[in-house]
mmCIF file of C-alpha atoms in Angstrom:
data_model
loop_
_atom_site.group_PDB
_atom_site.id
_atom_site.type_symbol
_atom_site.label_atom_id
_atom_site.label_comp_id
_atom_site.label_asym_id
_atom_site.label_seq_id
_atom_site.Cartn_x
_atom_site.Cartn_y
_atom_site.Cartn_z
ATOM 1 C CA MET A 1 95.435 102.086 126.364
ATOM 2 C CA LYS A 2 94.565 103.486 122.811
ATOM 3 C CA LEU A 3 97.008 105.450 121.427
ATOM 4 C CA VAL A 4 94.895 108.220 119.785
ATOM 5 C CA SER A 5 96.969 110.066 117.246
ATOM 6 C CA VAL A 6 96.441 113.494 116.522
ATOM 7 C CA ALA A 7 94.435 114.366 114.022
ATOM 8 C CA ARG A 8 95.820 117.699 111.403
ATOM 9 C CA SER A 9 94.454 119.748 109.006
ATOM 10 C CA ARG A 10 94.983 117.081 105.875
ATOM 11 C CA GLN A 11 92.938 114.647 107.676
ATOM 12 C CA ARG A 12 89.641 117.272 109.363
ATOM 13 C CA ALA A 13 89.788 117.648 105.658
ATOM 14 C CA GLY A 14 89.217 114.362 104.526
ATOM 15 C CA LEU A 15 91.911 114.404 101.552
ATOM 16 C CA PRO A 16 94.153 111.345 101.693
ATOM 17 C CA LEU A 17 97.887 111.965 102.673
ATOM 18 C CA ILE A 18 98.155 108.642 100.047
ATOM 19 C CA THR A 19 95.811 107.340 96.862
ATOM 20 C CA VAL A 20 96.888 104.060 96.283
ATOM 21 C CA ASP A 21 94.522 103.449 92.626
ATOM 22 C CA LYS A 22 94.006 100.086 90.987
ATOM 23 C CA VAL A 23 97.534 99.049 91.058
ATOM 24 C CA ASN A 24 99.520 96.142 89.429
ATOM 25 C CA LYS A 25 102.706 94.370 90.417
ATOM 26 C CA ALA A 26 104.210 90.841 89.047
ATOM 27 C CA PHE A 27 107.483 89.428 89.558
ATOM 28 C CA GLY A 28 107.795 87.120 86.205
ATOM 29 C CA SER A 29 104.804 85.055 86.487
ATOM 30 C CA ALA A 30 104.363 86.037 89.566
ATOM 31 C CA HIS A 31 100.926 88.664 90.073
ATOM 32 C CA ILE A 32 102.375 90.494 93.413
ATOM 33 C CA LEU A 33 99.024 92.661 93.319
ATOM 34 C CA LYS A 34 96.517 92.806 92.000
ATOM 35 C CA ASP A 35 94.530 96.322 91.147
ATOM 36 C CA VAL A 36 94.681 97.463 95.166
ATOM 37 C CA SER A 37 93.276 100.512 95.611
ATOM 38 C CA THR A 38 93.511 102.381 99.140
ATOM 39 C CA CYS A 39 94.183 105.761 100.584
ATOM 40 C CA PHE A 40 96.112 106.688 103.692
ATOM 41 C CA HIS A 41 95.024 109.561 105.933
ATOM 42 C CA GLU A 42 97.969 111.981 107.664
ATOM 43 C CA GLY A 43 97.597 111.471 111.664
ATOM 44 C CA GLN A 44 96.822 107.726 111.145
ATOM 45 C CA VAL A 45 98.471 105.194 112.254
ATOM 46 C CA THR A 46 98.285 102.472 109.561
ATOM 47 C CA VAL A 47 98.961 98.688 109.824
ATOM 48 C CA ILE A 48 99.246 96.114 107.283
ATOM 49 C CA LEU A 49 98.530 92.255 108.001
ATOM 50 C CA GLY A 50 98.916 89.390 105.539
ATOM 51 C CA PRO A 51 100.803 86.407 105.281
ATOM 52 C CA SER A 52 103.689 85.885 103.216
ATOM 53 C CA GLY A 53 103.911 86.754 99.604
ATOM 54 C CA SER A 54 101.086 88.590 99.510
ATOM 55 C CA GLY A 55 102.646 91.046 98.780
ATOM 56 C CA LYS A 56 102.567 93.836 102.233
ATOM 57 C CA SER A 57 106.147 94.982 101.574
ATOM 58 C CA THR A 58 105.992 95.146 97.885
ATOM 59 C CA LEU A 59 103.149 97.653 98.271
ATOM 60 C CA LEU A 60 105.085 99.731 101.602
ATOM 61 C CA ARG A 61 108.424 99.981 98.833
ATOM 62 C CA MET A 62 105.926 101.210 96.202
ATOM 63 C CA LEU A 63 105.918 103.869 98.244
ATOM 64 C CA ASN A 64 109.015 105.825 97.676
ATOM 65 C CA ARG A 65 109.277 104.052 94.738
ATOM 66 C CA LEU A 66 112.146 100.990 95.807
ATOM 67 C CA GLU A 67 109.592 99.446 94.235
ATOM 68 C CA THR A 68 108.186 100.149 90.398
ATOM 69 C CA HIS A 69 105.000 99.430 90.046
ATOM 70 C CA ASP A 70 103.649 98.068 86.669
ATOM 71 C CA SER A 71 100.259 99.927 86.231
ATOM 72 C CA GLY A 72 97.902 101.893 88.852
ATOM 73 C CA ARG A 73 98.668 105.352 90.188
ATOM 74 C CA ILE A 74 100.335 106.732 93.646
ATOM 75 C CA VAL A 75 99.986 109.516 94.653
ATOM 76 C CA VAL A 76 102.031 110.769 97.583
ATOM 77 C CA ASP A 77 100.779 114.615 99.044
ATOM 78 C CA GLY A 78 100.522 115.322 94.531
ATOM 79 C CA ILE A 79 103.188 114.147 94.114
ATOM 80 C CA GLU A 80 103.120 111.519 91.205
ATOM 81 C CA VAL A 81 104.648 108.493 92.443
ATOM 82 C CA CYS A 82 107.305 108.167 88.493
ATOM 83 C CA ASP A 83 110.579 107.873 87.202
ATOM 84 C CA LYS A 84 110.991 112.020 86.845
ATOM 85 C CA LEU A 85 113.829 112.734 88.770
ATOM 86 C CA LYS A 86 112.158 116.247 90.497
ATOM 87 C CA GLU A 87 108.671 113.769 91.145
ATOM 88 C CA LEU A 88 111.427 111.368 92.873
ATOM 89 C CA ASP A 89 113.553 114.507 94.739
ATOM 90 C CA ALA A 90 110.587 115.795 96.492
ATOM 91 C CA LEU A 91 109.502 111.921 97.210
ATOM 92 C CA ARG A 92 111.843 110.712 99.272
ATOM 93 C CA SER A 93 112.195 113.431 101.219
ATOM 94 C CA GLU A 94 108.784 114.122 102.501
ATOM 95 C CA VAL A 95 108.449 109.484 102.902
ATOM 96 C CA GLY A 96 111.436 108.289 105.629
ATOM 97 C CA MET A 97 111.714 104.575 105.781
ATOM 98 C CA VAL A 98 112.943 102.409 108.032
ATOM 99 C CA PHE A 99 113.643 98.578 107.189
ATOM 100 C CA GLN A 100 114.203 95.394 108.614
ATOM 101 C CA GLN A 101 118.293 95.578 108.840
ATOM 102 C CA PHE A 102 119.650 98.868 110.204
ATOM 103 C CA ASN A 103 121.945 100.068 106.620
ATOM 104 C CA LEU A 104 123.251 102.173 108.874
ATOM 105 C CA PHE A 105 127.025 103.047 107.303
ATOM 106 C CA PRO A 106 128.911 101.057 109.581
ATOM 107 C CA HIS A 107 131.803 103.641 108.385
ATOM 108 C CA LEU A 108 130.133 106.990 110.304
ATOM 109 C CA THR A 109 129.158 107.630 114.300
ATOM 110 C CA VAL A 110 125.879 107.331 115.263
ATOM 111 C CA LEU A 111 125.253 111.693 115.593
ATOM 112 C CA GLN A 112 127.084 111.033 111.984
ATOM 113 C CA ASN A 113 123.971 108.585 110.563
ATOM 114 C CA VAL A 114 121.399 110.948 111.612
ATOM 115 C CA CYS A 115 123.208 114.111 110.216
ATOM 116 C CA LEU A 116 124.147 112.614 106.715
ATOM 117 C CA ALA A 117 120.488 113.435 104.727
ATOM 118 C CA PRO A 118 119.789 116.920 106.373
ATOM 119 C CA MET A 119 122.951 118.365 105.436
ATOM 120 C CA ARG A 120 123.670 116.352 101.981
ATOM 121 C CA VAL A 121 120.042 116.406 100.506
ATOM 122 C CA ARG A 122 118.409 119.763 103.080
ATOM 123 C CA LYS A 123 122.200 121.502 102.993
ATOM 124 C CA THR A 124 121.220 121.321 106.616
ATOM 125 C CA SER A 125 124.711 123.809 107.834
ATOM 126 C CA ARG A 126 126.738 121.305 110.066
ATOM 127 C CA ALA A 127 125.452 122.390 113.900
ATOM 128 C CA GLU A 128 121.904 123.017 112.512
ATOM 129 C CA ALA A 129 122.196 119.413 111.545
ATOM 130 C CA GLN A 130 123.865 118.349 114.610
ATOM 131 C CA ALA A 131 121.956 120.211 116.982
ATOM 132 C CA GLY A 132 118.380 117.925 115.612
ATOM 133 C CA ALA A 133 119.689 113.994 115.075
ATOM 134 C CA MET A 134 120.825 115.321 119.305
ATOM 135 C CA ASP A 135 116.956 116.175 119.844
ATOM 136 C CA LEU A 136 116.511 113.397 117.859
ATOM 137 C CA LEU A 137 118.511 111.036 119.380
ATOM 138 C CA ASP A 138 116.837 112.842 122.719
ATOM 139 C CA ARG A 139 113.730 111.498 121.886
ATOM 140 C CA VAL A 140 114.902 107.849 120.883
ATOM 141 C CA GLY A 141 116.815 106.989 124.133
ATOM 142 C CA LEU A 142 120.280 107.262 122.530
ATOM 143 C CA ARG A 143 121.836 110.135 123.295
ATOM 144 C CA ASP A 144 124.874 109.415 125.485
ATOM 145 C CA HIS A 145 125.678 106.499 122.121
ATOM 146 C CA ALA A 146 126.517 109.536 119.591
ATOM 147 C CA HIS A 147 129.429 109.321 119.113
ATOM 148 C CA LYS A 148 130.270 105.508 119.226
ATOM 149 C CA TYR A 149 130.189 103.422 115.874
ATOM 150 C CA PRO A 150 127.342 100.867 115.012
ATOM 151 C CA PHE A 151 128.544 98.066 116.258
ATOM 152 C CA ALA A 152 129.241 99.294 119.073
ATOM 153 C CA LEU A 153 125.503 98.578 119.468
ATOM 154 C CA SER A 154 122.892 95.813 120.258
ATOM 155 C CA GLY A 155 120.211 95.180 118.310
ATOM 156 C CA GLY A 156 117.222 97.115 119.119
ATOM 157 C CA GLN A 157 119.730 100.475 119.787
ATOM 158 C CA GLN A 158 120.382 100.027 116.265
ATOM 159 C CA GLN A 159 116.697 100.446 115.195
ATOM 160 C CA ARG A 160 116.388 102.913 117.288
ATOM 161 C CA VAL A 161 119.401 104.802 114.894
ATOM 162 C CA ALA A 162 117.928 104.475 111.930
ATOM 163 C CA ILE A 163 114.244 105.580 113.379
ATOM 164 C CA ALA A 164 116.462 108.735 114.488
ATOM 165 C CA ARG A 165 118.345 109.114 110.749
ATOM 166 C CA ALA A 166 114.661 108.642 109.009
ATOM 167 C CA LEU A 167 113.077 111.812 110.760
ATOM 168 C CA ALA A 168 115.668 113.491 110.397
ATOM 169 C CA MET A 169 114.827 114.514 107.108
ATOM 170 C CA THR A 170 111.612 115.693 109.156
ATOM 171 C CA PRO A 171 109.002 113.205 106.637
ATOM 172 C CA ARG A 172 105.738 113.349 106.399
ATOM 173 C CA VAL A 173 104.601 109.479 106.333
ATOM 174 C CA MET A 174 106.866 107.304 108.792
ATOM 175 C CA LEU A 175 107.447 103.524 106.847
ATOM 176 C CA PHE A 176 107.860 100.332 108.674
ATOM 177 C CA ASP A 177 109.243 97.423 107.288
ATOM 178 C CA GLU A 178 109.187 94.902 109.805
ATOM 179 C CA PRO A 179 111.115 96.812 111.627
ATOM 180 C CA THR A 180 111.221 94.001 114.553
ATOM 181 C CA SER A 181 111.778 90.948 112.304
ATOM 182 C CA ALA A 182 115.588 91.376 112.661
ATOM 183 C CA LEU A 183 115.590 92.395 116.709
ATOM 184 C CA ASP A 184 116.068 89.393 119.887
ATOM 185 C CA PRO A 185 113.193 89.904 121.703
ATOM 186 C CA GLU A 186 114.148 90.836 124.699
ATOM 187 C CA MET A 187 115.091 93.807 121.952
ATOM 188 C CA VAL A 188 111.090 93.965 120.517
ATOM 189 C CA LYS A 189 109.958 96.520 123.478
ATOM 190 C CA GLU A 190 112.643 99.302 122.742
ATOM 191 C CA VAL A 191 111.775 98.982 119.386
ATOM 192 C CA LEU A 192 108.674 99.092 119.569
ATOM 193 C CA ASP A 193 108.070 101.920 122.491
ATOM 194 C CA VAL A 194 109.964 104.135 120.026
ATOM 195 C CA MET A 195 107.354 103.497 117.698
ATOM 196 C CA LYS A 196 104.393 104.004 120.119
ATOM 197 C CA LYS A 197 105.382 108.047 121.228
ATOM 198 C CA LEU A 198 105.524 108.465 117.571
ATOM 199 C CA ALA A 199 101.981 107.376 117.127
ATOM 200 C CA ALA A 200 101.327 109.220 120.120
ATOM 201 C CA SER A 201 102.894 112.284 118.684
ATOM 202 C CA GLY A 202 100.599 112.618 115.696
ATOM 203 C CA MET A 203 103.295 110.862 113.255
ATOM 204 C CA THR A 204 101.882 109.393 109.822
ATOM 205 C CA MET A 205 103.011 105.877 109.933
ATOM 206 C CA ILE A 206 101.984 102.602 107.458
ATOM 207 C CA VAL A 207 103.920 99.901 109.236
ATOM 208 C CA VAL A 208 103.837 96.063 107.569
ATOM 209 C CA THR A 209 103.836 94.133 110.697
ATOM 210 C CA HIS A 210 103.914 90.635 112.771
ATOM 211 C CA GLU A 211 103.236 92.781 116.207
ATOM 212 C CA MET A 212 99.350 91.819 116.953
ATOM 213 C CA ASP A 213 100.089 93.347 120.314
ATOM 214 C CA PHE A 214 101.473 96.486 118.591
ATOM 215 C CA ALA A 215 98.057 96.141 115.459
ATOM 216 C CA ARG A 216 95.427 95.961 118.356
ATOM 217 C CA GLU A 217 97.143 99.024 120.909
ATOM 218 C CA VAL A 218 98.497 101.843 118.156
ATOM 219 C CA GLY A 219 96.917 101.161 115.015
ATOM 220 C CA ASP A 220 93.781 103.096 114.435
ATOM 221 C CA ARG A 221 93.407 101.112 110.922
ATOM 222 C CA ILE A 222 94.090 98.104 109.725
ATOM 223 C CA LEU A 223 94.150 96.655 106.495
ATOM 224 C CA PHE A 224 94.943 92.623 105.768
ATOM 225 C CA LEU A 225 96.387 91.630 102.866
ATOM 226 C CA ASP A 226 95.984 88.026 101.260
ATOM 227 C CA LYS A 227 97.175 86.786 98.054
ATOM 228 C CA GLY A 228 98.098 90.232 96.358
ATOM 229 C CA SER A 229 94.450 91.511 97.056
ATOM 230 C CA VAL A 230 92.974 94.009 100.229
ATOM 231 C CA ALA A 231 91.058 91.772 102.411
ATOM 232 C CA GLN A 232 89.804 93.670 104.322
ATOM 233 C CA ASP A 233 90.224 97.258 105.464
ATOM 234 C CA ALA A 234 89.025 97.335 109.298
ATOM 235 C CA THR A 235 89.467 98.864 112.800
ATOM 236 C CA PRO A 236 91.460 96.484 115.254
ATOM 237 C CA GLN A 237 87.948 96.401 117.128
ATOM 238 C CA GLN A 238 86.146 95.597 114.163
ATOM 239 C CA PHE A 239 89.520 93.407 112.871
ATOM 240 C CA PHE A 240 90.682 91.550 116.441
ATOM 241 C CA GLY A 241 87.042 90.740 117.911
ATOM 242 C CA SER A 242 84.076 90.051 115.758
ATOM 243 C CA GLN A 243 85.741 88.702 112.777
ATOM 244 C CA GLN A 244 83.171 86.959 110.558
ATOM 245 C CA SER A 245 86.142 85.865 107.292
ATOM 246 C CA ASP A 246 87.383 82.347 108.140
ATOM 247 C CA ARG A 247 90.265 83.194 106.166
ATOM 248 C CA ILE A 248 91.464 85.914 109.015
ATOM 249 C CA ARG A 249 90.854 83.843 111.599
ATOM 250 C CA ALA A 250 92.679 81.393 110.382
ATOM 251 C CA PHE A 251 95.251 83.621 109.942
ATOM 252 C CA LEU A 252 95.362 85.080 113.201
ATOM 253 C CA GLY A 253 95.219 81.231 115.117
ATOM 254 C CA GLN A 254 98.528 80.945 113.443
ATOM 255 C CA VAL A 255 100.517 84.563 113.831
ATOM 256 C CA ALA A 256 99.287 83.708 117.827
ATOM 257 C CA ARG A 257 101.333 80.936 118.705
#
């Protein structure tokens, strides 16, 4: 059953939360992104698909300046994505990110991992940060693991902690860079279930993934990148249904194997 994202005021007004305008990126002689222009609306779940090397993760990482763009313009909620420290701090507080690897601090407990950023960046009191962290851990089904260290958790549990940690900064948008690719198959579902709940709550999400069932069920929109360009921007029904592109049909045939 299709999960319906909750439209918010910005989406109702038709204004994009994120605008990408004619963005280019090269690594040496490899032109990774070529004049990419697109936008993302609040409350929308966008799934970015494409073959390896198409620029999916590079585009995602540019949205919070983990990767720089060579030319073009990116604006997130009115904040120009650039190297100015003030704008960068504002940007990072708006955008949460979950990576392939969990990147938890091994010397901190689960609770301490989730509390750290609100206390240091937002200057939240320890008591308030811990209360908020416990609520988030409850939300991802890990309240009983709050005082464990990451090594004591499964990969799926660690990724759920990483999601809670990103949510602790109350971001406007969540970026997911192939969040299940490092997990054993039996752990994938528990992470995807948390992401589905986030989508149903109205969280703005941009997800790079190879999980086609997730894209079909949860996505409001599919953005297909190929050779550094946007090859198709469609609804899941259009993308997985009456697909007219031979290139995309071949891609879907490969990932379905």
